[in-house]
Structures are given as structure tokens and as C-alpha cells.
Amino acid sequence: MARERATALLLDFDGVLRRWDPAVAAGVEREYGLSEGVLGEIAMQWGRLQPVLTGRVSHAEWVTSVVDALSESVGSPERARAAVEQWQRYRGEVDPDVLAFVREVRAAGVPVGLATNATDLLDADLAALGLVGELDVVVNSSVIGVHKPAKEYFQAACGALDTPPARVLFVDDEDWAVRGARAAGLSAHRYGGPPDLRYLRAALAS
């Protein structure tokens, strides 16, 4: 039996609407004599990351934990904080093709939500990137206290869109998130880049 047509769209932030230039972190690492990739490795360690994504610690506290973990590598807490703060000043870039797609979809009357595992810095990031008012709802894991790919996260996201899961199309660049959305009853597509937008347009129109 064919699925019902999606009447709402749910997009991941990082890797879909926002992209990151890896050269920024690499430049900071070179400047401070750090091994390639170490900033991301330390910051994304799950024991450090999970509390900030569920709102149990703030973005600032998470940054401090990264600084503490890095201090020995760069020689002092002061140098570690300078390195991490320089890295954190870069907040990524909006993918113009995806933003144009979001505007097109909303203009056609389809609500669009942002579904992201994020910290309490998300609202400031959206403002800095000029995205305030570009989305109908924002579902931030650190606000609701549960992160993707939990079923409860997707239930909250569909509730925010006031749309049943079977009528929501979810787009994420991570396979684990796509699998979680499907398990929660949503249609889901793993995003591979702007060429996928043609397929997504068709999925929302069919």
C-alpha cells in the first residue's frame, strides 16, 4: 500500500541547511600545534556531547569541558581556551540551495520544521545566519530534553508541526537519524547534497 503524501517537511540543520568548512578547524589546529581533527574528536565524544544536546549543561559549560580536555595538548589552559574560542567563533554557513528549497516549499503551503540535535546556542546561531522567520518550527534537542534518533524526539517534532508522523517527510544526512525517523513512522530521506532536492520536490508534490 502506498504511503500517504507528506504534508509537512522536517529538516536536519548540520549537513543539510547548515554546512561547515573543515578548513576553519584545520587552520586553528595548525596554528596551535594540534593534531588534525582533534578539536572535533574531543568536542564530539559522546560522554561530553550528550549532556549538552539534552540541555543538562549549557553550551558554555560544554566549551569549558573541551578546553579542559585540550589544555595539556597546547601547553596551558589559556592557550586551550584561545584555541577553542577561535574555533567556536565560526558558526557555519547556510546552504543557499537548501534555503531556496525551504522558501519554495513554504510558499506552496507546506510547513517546514528544523529538527536538530543542538545546544542552547541554536537561537543565536539562527539569528546570526539570518534564518529567523525562515522556518515554521524549530525542534531543538536541548530544549525538549531528548535527542535524535529517539522516537520521543520525532513525536515531539511531529507534534510541533501539528502533523501525524505518516504525513511528515524527514531529511537528514545521517543514516542513524533516518532509521530512527522511519522507526517512529515518518517518511525519511538520507540527504546527499543539493542534487537530492529534485527528488524531495517530487516527493512533496506526489
XYZ file of N, CA and C in Angstrom:
618
model
N 0.841 -1.193 0.000
C 0.000 0.000 0.000
C 0.879 1.246 0.000
N 0.548 2.196 -0.848
C 1.347 3.417 -0.959
C 1.196 4.265 0.294
N 2.287 4.948 0.660
C 2.237 5.859 1.806
C 1.395 7.080 1.458
N 0.856 7.702 2.499
C 0.167 8.968 2.310
C 1.179 10.031 1.878
N 0.706 11.001 1.110
C 1.598 12.090 0.690
C 1.999 12.920 1.893
N 3.258 13.279 1.935
C 3.742 14.129 3.029
C 3.146 15.526 2.896
N 2.688 16.061 4.019
C 2.122 17.407 4.034
C 2.939 18.358 4.911
N 4.068 17.852 5.432
C 4.978 18.693 6.216
C 6.397 18.174 6.019
N 7.363 19.075 6.142
C 8.767 18.744 5.926
C 9.553 19.045 7.195
N 10.435 18.121 7.542
C 11.283 18.261 8.727
C 12.727 18.101 8.275
N 13.539 19.138 8.502
C 14.924 19.146 8.011
C 15.922 19.153 9.160
N 16.984 18.384 8.998
C 18.140 18.489 9.879
C 18.843 19.824 9.611
N 19.616 20.271 10.586
C 20.347 21.535 10.437
C 21.745 21.282 9.878
N 22.628 20.707 10.682
C 24.012 20.495 10.257
C 24.097 19.376 9.220
N 24.670 19.720 8.068
C 24.781 18.755 6.991
C 23.659 18.856 5.982
N 22.633 19.652 6.303
C 21.534 19.865 5.350
C 21.368 21.381 5.127
N 20.780 22.083 6.087
C 20.581 23.522 5.906
C 21.849 24.317 6.236
N 22.635 23.819 7.194
C 23.906 24.480 7.523
C 25.061 23.572 7.144
N 26.086 24.159 6.566
C 27.293 23.399 6.230
C 28.490 24.048 6.918
N 29.506 23.243 7.121
C 30.713 23.688 7.817
C 31.922 23.532 6.903
N 32.790 24.522 6.904
C 34.042 24.445 6.152
C 35.102 23.825 7.056
N 35.554 22.595 6.754
C 36.531 21.940 7.628
C 37.863 22.667 7.701
N 38.115 23.552 6.758
C 39.382 24.295 6.764
C 39.503 25.211 7.975
N 38.367 25.627 8.546
C 38.424 26.540 9.693
C 39.041 25.832 10.894
N 38.505 24.673 11.251
C 39.065 23.916 12.377
C 40.501 23.505 12.088
N 40.766 23.094 10.850
C 42.125 22.675 10.491
C 43.116 23.816 10.667
N 42.691 25.042 10.338
C 43.570 26.197 10.493
C 43.879 26.490 11.954
N 42.873 26.354 12.813
C 43.098 26.567 14.249
C 44.050 25.501 14.796
N 43.842 24.272 14.370
C 44.699 23.173 14.841
C 46.147 23.389 14.421
N 46.370 23.833 13.209
C 47.743 24.115 12.748
C 48.351 25.252 13.557
N 47.570 26.293 13.776
C 48.074 27.469 14.499
C 48.515 27.124 15.921
N 47.815 26.199 16.545
C 48.113 25.859 17.941
C 48.886 24.547 18.088
N 49.386 24.015 16.973
C 50.208 22.816 17.024
C 49.459 21.566 17.440
N 48.200 21.505 17.084
C 47.371 20.354 17.445
C 47.305 19.359 16.299
N 47.054 18.121 16.632
C 46.905 17.106 15.590
C 45.607 17.345 14.824
N 45.614 16.971 13.561
C 44.462 17.199 12.691
C 43.231 16.463 13.214
N 42.126 17.197 13.329
C 40.859 16.601 13.735
C 40.626 16.516 15.229
N 41.597 16.949 16.038
C 41.480 16.733 17.482
C 40.371 17.584 18.105
N 40.119 18.771 17.587
C 39.052 19.604 18.160
C 37.708 18.893 18.058
N 37.409 18.395 16.872
C 36.151 17.681 16.681
C 36.081 16.399 17.482
N 37.195 15.685 17.540
C 37.213 14.419 18.281
C 36.895 14.642 19.752
N 37.514 15.645 20.344
C 37.273 15.928 21.761
C 35.852 16.437 21.972
N 35.439 17.384 21.146
C 34.126 18.010 21.326
C 32.983 17.021 21.147
N 33.169 16.044 20.239
C 32.081 15.125 19.899
C 32.118 13.821 20.678
N 33.022 13.681 21.623
C 32.997 12.488 22.469
C 31.634 12.414 23.137
N 30.964 11.270 23.011
C 29.558 11.187 23.381
C 29.315 11.519 24.854
N 30.209 11.102 25.726
C 30.036 11.414 27.142
C 30.063 12.900 27.420
N 30.752 13.662 26.579
C 30.819 15.123 26.705
C 29.663 15.782 25.948
N 29.294 15.205 24.813
C 28.316 15.836 23.927
C 26.874 15.596 24.369
N 26.587 14.388 24.823
C 25.195 14.042 25.119
C 24.537 14.975 26.149
N 25.238 15.349 27.223
C 24.592 16.249 28.193
C 24.219 17.616 27.623
N 25.041 18.157 26.727
C 24.730 19.478 26.176
C 23.612 19.385 25.151
N 23.493 18.233 24.482
C 22.421 18.070 23.491
C 21.071 17.809 24.133
N 21.064 17.466 25.414
C 19.792 17.239 26.102
C 19.501 18.322 27.142
N 20.303 19.389 27.124
C 20.030 20.533 27.971
C 20.456 20.394 29.414
N 21.247 19.363 29.714
C 21.677 19.188 31.096
C 22.858 20.101 31.435
N 23.625 20.493 30.426
C 24.664 21.507 30.604
C 24.524 22.523 29.477
N 25.063 23.699 29.691
C 24.966 24.769 28.688
C 26.068 24.627 27.635
N 25.904 25.370 26.559
C 26.949 25.409 25.528
C 28.256 25.898 26.133
N 28.174 26.915 26.984
C 29.378 27.467 27.610
C 30.078 26.427 28.483
N 29.304 25.639 29.204
C 29.900 24.584 30.045
C 30.543 23.499 29.186
N 29.909 23.191 28.078
C 30.474 22.206 27.145
C 31.807 22.710 26.583
N 31.849 23.991 26.202
C 33.083 24.584 25.693
C 34.186 24.481 26.741
N 33.847 24.776 27.991
C 34.832 24.690 29.069
C 35.363 23.274 29.220
N 34.508 22.278 29.054
C 34.962 20.884 29.156
C 35.914 20.530 28.019
N 35.688 21.106 26.841
C 36.601 20.890 25.708
C 37.947 21.558 26.005
N 37.894 22.767 26.542
C 39.120 23.482 26.919
C 39.926 22.657 27.921
N 39.259 22.145 28.944
C 39.940 21.350 29.968
C 40.614 20.123 29.358
N 39.923 19.480 28.424
C 40.469 18.268 27.811
C 41.648 18.581 26.887
N 41.703 19.810 26.400
C 42.721 20.196 25.425
C 43.953 20.835 26.061
N 43.825 21.249 27.303
C 44.864 22.079 27.929
C 46.258 21.458 27.861
N 46.358 20.182 28.155
C 47.677 19.539 28.168
C 48.305 19.542 26.784
N 47.477 19.363 25.763
C 47.993 19.284 24.387
C 48.586 20.594 23.899
N 48.048 21.720 24.380
C 48.531 23.015 23.882
C 49.435 23.739 24.885
N 49.613 23.152 26.064
C 50.589 23.698 26.999
C 50.062 24.512 28.151
N 48.813 25.016 28.030
C 48.257 25.794 29.131
C 46.758 25.937 28.949
N 46.014 26.160 30.040
C 44.571 26.399 29.921
C 44.255 27.651 29.097
N 45.126 28.656 29.185
C 44.876 29.895 28.454
C 44.958 29.683 26.943
N 45.983 28.944 26.528
C 46.105 28.649 25.089
C 44.978 27.747 24.616
N 44.577 26.815 25.457
C 43.470 25.919 25.094
C 42.183 26.715 24.904
N 41.917 27.652 25.826
C 40.694 28.449 25.693
C 40.758 29.345 24.453
N 41.906 29.917 24.190
C 42.043 30.762 22.997
C 41.776 29.946 21.727
N 42.307 28.723 21.677
C 42.119 27.872 20.506
C 40.650 27.501 20.327
N 40.015 27.076 21.415
C 38.623 26.633 21.324
C 37.702 27.806 20.992
N 37.945 28.959 21.595
C 37.100 30.121 21.309
C 37.263 30.590 19.867
N 38.489 30.516 19.348
C 38.700 30.872 17.945
C 37.942 29.909 17.030
N 37.998 28.639 17.346
C 37.276 27.624 16.572
C 35.761 27.843 16.651
N 35.268 28.167 17.832
C 33.830 28.312 18.040
C 33.245 29.586 17.442
N 34.090 30.557 17.158
C 33.558 31.790 16.560
C 32.952 31.543 15.189
N 33.429 30.557 14.501
C 32.878 30.208 13.189
C 31.614 29.382 13.406
N 30.477 29.864 12.897
C 29.199 29.202 13.142
C 28.600 28.580 11.892
N 29.458 28.304 10.909
C 28.972 27.634 9.714
C 28.343 28.594 8.723
N 27.773 28.003 7.672
C 27.191 28.790 6.581
C 25.891 28.134 6.138
N 24.949 28.946 5.727
C 23.689 28.435 5.202
C 23.906 27.931 3.775
N 23.359 26.769 3.472
C 23.400 26.268 2.096
C 22.310 27.008 1.312
N 22.687 27.838 0.348
C 21.674 28.656 -0.343
C 20.665 27.833 -1.132
N 21.080 26.687 -1.660
C 20.147 25.844 -2.406
C 19.072 25.275 -1.493
N 19.476 24.857 -0.303
C 18.504 24.295 0.637
C 17.576 25.384 1.151
N 18.112 26.564 1.430
C 17.265 27.659 1.888
C 16.246 28.045 0.814
N 16.675 28.075 -0.435
C 15.735 28.375 -1.526
C 14.642 27.312 -1.593
N 15.015 26.054 -1.368
C 14.048 24.957 -1.348
C 13.048 25.134 -0.208
N 13.550 25.481 0.980
C 12.670 25.720 2.132
C 11.661 26.817 1.807
N 12.124 27.888 1.213
C 11.227 29.005 0.884
C 10.186 28.581 -0.146
N 10.612 27.795 -1.106
C 9.710 27.308 -2.148
C 8.621 26.406 -1.544
N 9.041 25.514 -0.663
C 8.102 24.582 -0.041
C 7.091 25.341 0.826
N 7.587 26.280 1.614
C 6.676 27.050 2.470
C 5.719 27.906 1.641
N 6.215 28.445 0.527
C 5.353 29.253 -0.338
C 4.223 28.422 -0.929
N 4.465 27.115 -1.053
C 3.440 26.198 -1.571
C 2.475 25.743 -0.473
N 2.658 26.258 0.740
C 1.741 25.937 1.814
C 2.127 24.755 2.675
N 3.339 24.229 2.487
C 3.817 23.091 3.279
C 4.654 23.616 4.446
N 4.276 23.323 5.684
C 5.082 23.788 6.814
C 6.426 23.071 6.875
N 7.443 23.804 7.297
C 8.803 23.264 7.371
C 9.339 23.448 8.786
N 9.821 22.361 9.366
C 10.418 22.418 10.681
C 11.889 22.082 10.634
N 12.641 22.639 11.568
C 14.053 22.306 11.736
C 14.155 21.290 12.867
N 14.771 20.160 12.597
C 14.895 19.081 13.587
C 16.370 18.846 13.847
N 16.855 19.306 15.005
C 18.294 19.279 15.214
C 18.684 18.896 16.632
N 19.747 18.121 16.718
C 20.426 17.918 17.995
C 21.347 19.113 18.180
N 20.999 19.992 19.094
C 21.732 21.250 19.207
C 21.824 21.684 20.663
N 22.639 22.693 20.893
C 22.840 23.248 22.230
C 21.952 24.477 22.415
N 22.108 25.116 23.563
C 21.325 26.326 23.824
C 21.832 27.538 23.038
N 22.810 27.331 22.177
C 23.285 28.405 21.301
C 22.497 28.462 19.987
N 21.581 27.525 19.794
C 20.902 27.418 18.497
C 20.176 28.696 18.096
N 19.419 29.293 18.998
C 18.679 30.504 18.625
C 19.624 31.615 18.170
N 20.757 31.752 18.861
C 21.742 32.764 18.466
C 22.337 32.435 17.097
N 22.570 31.154 16.839
C 23.084 30.748 15.530
C 22.085 31.064 14.421
N 20.822 30.752 14.660
C 19.793 31.025 13.647
C 19.720 32.518 13.351
N 19.838 33.324 14.391
C 19.817 34.778 14.193
C 21.052 35.241 13.421
N 22.224 34.730 13.804
C 23.466 35.147 13.153
C 23.497 34.747 11.680
N 22.850 33.635 11.362
C 22.837 33.138 9.986
C 21.658 33.665 9.171
N 20.870 34.548 9.773
C 19.751 35.154 9.049
C 18.577 34.224 8.828
N 18.393 33.251 9.708
C 17.351 32.240 9.500
C 16.100 32.460 10.348
N 16.088 33.495 11.156
C 14.889 33.773 11.950
C 13.726 34.069 10.999
N 12.615 33.369 11.185
C 11.450 33.559 10.333
C 11.440 32.704 9.086
N 12.517 31.938 8.850
C 12.591 31.104 7.643
C 11.984 29.712 7.858
N 11.626 29.387 9.100
C 11.104 28.052 9.410
C 9.837 28.206 10.245
N 8.964 27.228 10.129
C 7.715 27.297 10.882
C 7.893 26.863 12.326
N 8.712 25.868 12.553
C 9.004 25.425 13.920
C 10.473 25.034 13.999
N 11.019 25.112 15.214
C 12.390 24.671 15.477
C 12.333 23.688 16.637
N 12.793 22.474 16.412
C 12.769 21.438 17.437
C 14.214 21.150 17.836
N 14.592 21.700 18.992
C 15.964 21.632 19.478
C 16.034 20.597 20.600
N 16.908 19.619 20.436
C 17.013 18.546 21.430
C 17.296 19.076 22.831
N 18.092 20.135 22.936
C 18.448 20.634 24.265
C 17.275 21.339 24.941
N 16.266 21.702 24.186
C 15.064 22.319 24.747
C 14.071 21.253 25.201
N 13.901 20.212 24.369
C 12.897 19.194 24.706
C 13.474 18.080 25.582
N 14.810 18.029 25.711
C 15.434 17.086 26.631
C 15.644 15.688 26.095
N 15.464 15.503 24.804
C 15.695 14.203 24.172
C 16.225 14.459 22.766
N 17.113 13.593 22.292
C 17.775 13.838 21.014
C 17.429 12.770 19.979
N 17.607 13.140 18.722
C 17.531 12.142 17.652
C 18.569 11.056 17.934
N 18.274 9.807 17.643
C 17.142 9.270 16.890
C 16.013 8.707 17.756
N 15.846 9.180 18.979
C 14.812 8.634 19.857
C 13.414 8.873 19.281
N 12.556 7.885 19.468
C 11.176 8.005 18.993
C 10.498 9.218 19.601
N 10.803 9.485 20.885
C 10.175 10.622 21.571
C 10.545 11.953 20.922
N 11.764 12.020 20.371
C 12.170 13.243 19.680
C 11.264 13.473 18.471
N 11.086 12.435 17.673
C 10.286 12.595 16.452
C 8.814 12.814 16.770
N 8.327 12.233 17.846
C 6.953 12.503 18.265
C 6.786 13.976 18.615
N 7.769 14.535 19.322
C 7.719 15.951 19.674
C 7.781 16.829 18.428
N 8.610 16.443 17.465
C 8.748 17.227 16.234
C 7.456 17.220 15.426
N 6.835 16.058 15.313
C 5.573 15.978 14.575
C 4.483 16.756 15.307
N 4.519 16.712 16.638
C 3.565 17.494 17.413
C 3.735 18.984 17.178
N 4.991 19.428 17.099
C 5.257 20.849 16.853
C 4.728 21.280 15.482
N 4.789 20.362 14.521
C 4.268 20.639 13.179
C 2.760 20.417 13.084
N 2.173 19.866 14.153
C 0.744 19.539 14.174
C 0.383 18.637 12.984
N 1.253 17.644 12.748
C 1.089 16.741 11.615
C 1.385 15.320 12.074
N 0.572 14.343 11.730
C 0.870 12.966 12.131
C 2.149 12.469 11.464
N 2.897 11.575 12.124
C 4.174 11.101 11.563
C 4.066 10.595 10.129
N 2.994 9.906 9.795
C 2.855 9.341 8.445
C 2.779 10.402 7.360
N 2.526 11.658 7.758
C 2.420 12.728 6.765
C 3.621 13.677 6.810
N 4.678 13.264 7.516
C 5.880 14.109 7.628
C 7.043 13.473 6.873
N 7.727 14.257 6.052
C 8.946 13.833 5.369
C 10.137 14.422 6.112
N 11.020 13.547 6.575
C 12.201 13.960 7.332
C 13.439 13.802 6.470
N 14.339 14.788 6.534
C 15.563 14.786 5.729
C 16.759 15.007 6.644
N 17.718 14.090 6.583
C 18.912 14.176 7.436
C 20.073 13.554 6.674
N 21.294 14.012 6.969
C 22.454 13.455 6.290
C 23.038 12.243 7.003
N 22.473 11.887 8.163
C 22.991 10.756 8.939
C 22.038 9.566 8.856
N 22.594 8.401 8.529
C 21.757 7.217 8.368
C 21.053 6.834 9.662
N 21.731 6.999 10.816
C 21.110 6.609 12.080
C 19.885 7.455 12.383
N 19.906 8.709 11.987
C 18.750 9.578 12.210
C 17.603 9.199 11.284
N 17.937 8.866 10.044
C 16.923 8.437 9.081
C 16.240 7.153 9.564
N 17.037 6.217 10.049
C 16.455 4.965 10.557
C 15.547 5.234 11.757
N 15.969 6.136 12.634
C 15.151 6.470 13.793
C 13.827 7.093 13.395
N 13.856 7.968 12.398
C 12.623 8.610 11.926
C 11.670 7.577 11.333
N 12.210 6.673 10.542
C 11.354 5.638 9.951
C 10.744 4.748 11.022
N 11.536 4.429 12.043
C 11.008 3.610 13.146
C 9.885 4.334 13.875
N 9.918 5.670 13.855
C 8.878 6.473 14.508
C 7.687 6.729 13.598
N 7.729 6.209 12.375
C 6.588 6.303 11.475
C 6.642 7.387 10.426
N 7.764 8.107 10.349
C 7.893 9.162 9.351
C 8.461 8.593 8.048
N 8.188 9.267 6.939
C 8.977 9.047 5.732
C 10.314 9.740 5.953
N 11.389 9.166 5.433
C 12.695 9.778 5.688
C 13.628 9.551 4.510
N 14.458 10.547 4.260
C 15.414 10.506 3.154
C 16.789 10.901 3.668
N 17.780 10.096 3.331
C 19.151 10.464 3.682
C 19.681 11.434 2.642
N 20.060 12.607 3.106
C 20.445 13.697 2.219
C 21.895 13.565 1.786
N 22.120 13.676 0.484
C 23.468 13.576 -0.046
C 23.975 14.852 -0.689
N 23.149 15.896 -0.693
C 23.560 17.158 -1.297
C 22.464 17.745 -2.154
N 22.678 18.964 -2.691
C 21.658 19.666 -3.460
C 21.018 18.868 -4.606
N 21.726 17.930 -5.275
C 21.036 17.153 -6.308
C 19.818 16.387 -5.783
N 19.776 16.116 -4.469
C 18.637 15.404 -3.886
C 17.382 16.260 -3.832
N 17.514 17.570 -3.969
C 16.352 18.443 -3.830
C 15.301 18.168 -4.892
N 15.723 17.738 -6.046
C 14.755 17.399 -7.112
C 13.852 16.256 -6.661
N 14.463 15.247 -6.041
C 13.679 14.118 -5.536
C 12.725 14.582 -4.435
N 13.207 15.442 -3.549
C 12.378 15.896 -2.427
C 11.200 16.727 -2.918
N 11.427 17.536 -3.928
C 10.320 18.299 -4.519
C 9.248 17.339 -5.039
N 9.697 16.311 -5.723
C 8.760 15.342 -6.280
C 8.013 14.585 -5.170
N 8.715 14.265 -4.104
C 8.095 13.528 -3.000
C 7.008 14.359 -2.332
N 7.216 15.667 -2.241
C 6.218 16.521 -1.614
C 5.051 16.842 -2.557
N 5.312 16.723 -3.850
C 4.271 17.061 -4.830
C 3.416 15.857 -5.207
N 3.949 14.652 -4.976
C 3.240 13.451 -5.457
C 2.107 13.061 -4.535
